[in-house]
Amino acid sequence: MFHQVKVNEEHRDLLRFLWWENGDTAKEPDEFRMTVHLFGAASSPSRANFALKTTADDNEKALGSAAADFLRKHFYFDDGLKSVQSVDEAVNLIKNTKEMCSRGGFNLHKFVSNNKDVVRSIPERYRADAVNEIDLDLDSLPIERALGIQCCAESDSFQFPIVLEAKPCTRRGILSTVSSIFDPIGFVGPLLLEGKSILQALCRQSIGWDDAVPDEAKSRWEEWKLDLVRMKGFSIPRCYKPLDFGRVVSTELHHFSDASVVGYGQCSYLRFIDECNLIHCTFVMGKSRVALLKSVTIPRLELTAAVCSVRVSVQLRHELDLEIDQEIFWTDSKVVLGYIANETRRFHIFVANRVQEIQDHTSVDQWRYVESKSNPADEASRGVKAKEISESKWLSGSSFLWKPEEQWPSNNQENQHIRELSSSDPEVKKAVVCSTSRVDSDENSTGSLIEDRLLYFSDWYRGKRAIALCLRYVRKLRARVQRKKSEALTLPELTVSELSAAEKLVIRLAQATAFPEVLTALKKDTAANRDVNVNAKKGTNTLRKLDPYLDEEGILRVGGRLRRANLSEKIKHPIILLRKGHVTTLIVRYFHERVKHQVKGLTLNEV
């Protein structure tokens, strides 16, 4: 198929290769370029499929929409699979599709059908090789592979001829045997669950790929292989409904899900009702998976199985060329029904994400409760033996689906208690009530608020960093309002100036809480009312002898003769006034850490 699609000339340099004539590498090689897409290139499948679908679009008007839809929707790379209502329709479809592919440069051949009249209408050179080897009048139609699954054309059924190769009883050999059974639809999913469970047990025990397995696992493995051989006569009809079934007037899609400590799974069924009110139920798709290695609760596994049903539903609605009149989801977990119907409580992340996916694709009214004994998905979560799978409800569906809807289990709308969610469920997030108190915006209350916040920090440096980050954020917001950009606001680490500003802010707020009257008086200290400041100092007995004053940063400091010296503020190192409290203790401890290595024997009290 890839070689039928040309490569644009400007892109052929990417497909250059060297060639030695007659394999003689002693000679100079010739250089060639591929003019078509080659097998093995990552781009080849998408390019070839695009060319095939373009062929359908270009020739749809001339050869009809049936052939075009066949190429667009029912081809998987170079294989096509299609069902039609009559022999004449099949013959016309083959003729038009072959002509359409020929116009696009594709040679469609190797035809096979479950009807001999259709096969006779196809020239021998275009039939499948196995069909040409038989006598259509005497012999039965051969067994062909349809997309990896063996299909018997004569009986029109899927088969699973189990051929077990000799593999060592190791983790690698077990994986090879389990993976050799290709079952994408899930016909024998419950049977394969035991093999997957054995492999998972070896993974849990950290057994090496080529190490000998324990005796217990070896015994389970040998028993499962003997049971697997009994699948040789197992077959499933390809058609969803019998040939003698009447005209379908109603089509329903039912999904069942279940989970256990061993695994979880789901199964989907089509339920047809004909014009005579006859009912036929048939298996469509199933999933059977082992439980997670990590310990997970049963309600969570049940919810995971329900999500699996929803995903299969989305896939089937996209792939089935049927008009679905009703779609119902069944589960035997009342907890899951409570999760899906919940509209008020909040869940933890695991449950919340899965419930959201379910609610996005389904409605609450589509979910119903079924007892475990009537749930066919119970076999997907626990597994079955080979001799039991043909007679089990896994392929035929639950018995009530074959009955009128009046005889189904009670509708959930009539039993609302099934949907009720317990408030003590561990997946429900506990409600947290937060209360706030109004704080006045004056300086004293702000200082008290900051000091309360600093109670959460064990040392001065961490508290100072927190304040510095808050100040940076405030400046960032102001710059955004003023539409200004500052590189300092995008630095990964705090600068020394930012930490110094935070330190001075905390000291000012602590002093505003401890000495409000003194600060009010000193702020009025100007050349015109010097006496007011002096009187304020004299009226304050505790600070009168310290000659307090405000520096240019607005920090209250101790005055004295050193203050009048003709020196800079950094050289004089004036003392900061603080009152005993939590913030003061943090500051003192900080300075103590700075000087204790310089002055030996200096205690915290002396600092």
Short mmCIF file of N, CA, C and O in Angstrom, two decimals, residues 442-452 506-517 519 579 583:
data_model
loop_
_atom_site.label_atom_id
_atom_site.label_comp_id
_atom_site.label_asym_id
_atom_site.label_seq_id
_atom_site.Cartn_x
_atom_site.Cartn_y
_atom_site.Cartn_z
N ASP A 442 -5.60 51.63 61.35
CA ASP A 442 -4.62 52.55 61.90
C ASP A 442 -3.31 51.82 62.14
O ASP A 442 -3.20 50.61 62.09
N GLU A 443 -2.25 52.56 62.41
CA GLU A 443 -0.90 52.01 62.51
C GLU A 443 -0.75 51.07 63.68
O GLU A 443 -0.09 50.04 63.60
N ASN A 444 -1.41 51.39 64.80
CA ASN A 444 -1.28 50.55 66.00
C ASN A 444 -1.86 49.16 65.75
O ASN A 444 -1.27 48.14 66.10
N SER A 445 -3.09 49.13 65.16
CA SER A 445 -3.71 47.83 64.91
C SER A 445 -2.93 47.05 63.86
O SER A 445 -2.84 45.83 63.93
N THR A 446 -2.35 47.74 62.86
CA THR A 446 -1.56 47.06 61.85
C THR A 446 -0.33 46.42 62.47
O THR A 446 0.03 45.28 62.15
N GLY A 447 0.32 47.13 63.37
CA GLY A 447 1.48 46.57 64.06
C GLY A 447 1.12 45.35 64.87
O GLY A 447 1.84 44.35 64.89
N SER A 448 -0.02 45.40 65.55
CA SER A 448 -0.46 44.25 66.34
C SER A 448 -0.77 43.06 65.43
O SER A 448 -0.47 41.92 65.77
N LEU A 449 -1.36 43.34 64.24
CA LEU A 449 -1.69 42.27 63.32
C LEU A 449 -0.43 41.61 62.78
O LEU A 449 -0.35 40.37 62.71
N ILE A 450 0.57 42.41 62.41
CA ILE A 450 1.83 41.85 61.92
C ILE A 450 2.50 41.02 62.99
O ILE A 450 3.03 39.93 62.73
N GLU A 451 2.46 41.51 64.22
CA GLU A 451 3.09 40.76 65.32
C GLU A 451 2.39 39.43 65.53
O GLU A 451 3.03 38.41 65.81
N ASP A 452 1.06 39.40 65.38
CA ASP A 452 0.34 38.14 65.49
C ASP A 452 0.75 37.17 64.39
O ASP A 452 0.89 35.97 64.62
N VAL A 506 9.10 45.90 60.20
CA VAL A 506 8.66 45.15 61.38
C VAL A 506 9.01 45.92 62.65
O VAL A 506 8.22 45.97 63.60
N ILE A 507 10.19 46.53 62.68
CA ILE A 507 10.59 47.30 63.88
C ILE A 507 9.66 48.49 64.08
O ILE A 507 9.23 48.79 65.21
N ARG A 508 9.33 49.20 62.99
CA ARG A 508 8.43 50.33 63.11
C ARG A 508 7.06 49.91 63.63
O ARG A 508 6.46 50.56 64.48
N LEU A 509 6.54 48.77 63.09
CA LEU A 509 5.23 48.31 63.54
C LEU A 509 5.26 47.84 64.98
O LEU A 509 4.30 48.04 65.73
N ALA A 510 6.35 47.20 65.40
CA ALA A 510 6.46 46.77 66.80
C ALA A 510 6.52 47.98 67.73
O ALA A 510 5.93 47.97 68.82
N GLN A 511 7.23 49.03 67.33
CA GLN A 511 7.29 50.24 68.16
C GLN A 511 5.95 50.96 68.18
O GLN A 511 5.57 51.54 69.21
N ALA A 512 5.19 50.91 67.04
CA ALA A 512 3.89 51.55 67.02
C ALA A 512 2.94 50.89 68.00
O ALA A 512 2.06 51.55 68.57
N THR A 513 3.10 49.60 68.23
CA THR A 513 2.27 48.89 69.19
C THR A 513 2.72 49.17 70.62
O THR A 513 1.90 49.31 71.53
N ALA A 514 4.05 49.28 70.85
CA ALA A 514 4.59 49.43 72.21
C ALA A 514 4.58 50.88 72.69
O ALA A 514 4.34 51.14 73.88
N PHE A 515 4.85 51.85 71.82
CA PHE A 515 4.99 53.25 72.23
C PHE A 515 4.12 54.17 71.37
O PHE A 515 4.62 55.04 70.66
N PRO A 516 2.81 54.01 71.38
CA PRO A 516 1.97 54.84 70.51
C PRO A 516 1.99 56.31 70.88
O PRO A 516 2.02 57.18 70.00
N GLU A 517 1.96 56.64 72.20
CA GLU A 517 1.90 58.04 72.62
C GLU A 517 3.19 58.77 72.29
O GLU A 517 3.18 59.92 71.84
N LEU A 519 5.38 58.05 69.94
CA LEU A 519 5.51 58.24 68.50
C LEU A 519 4.62 59.36 68.00
O LEU A 519 5.02 60.15 67.13
N ARG A 579 10.05 47.04 73.17
CA ARG A 579 9.48 46.58 74.42
C ARG A 579 9.37 45.05 74.38
O ARG A 579 9.15 44.47 73.33
N VAL A 583 8.11 39.62 69.03
CA VAL A 583 8.92 40.16 67.96
C VAL A 583 10.27 40.61 68.49
O VAL A 583 11.31 40.39 67.87
#
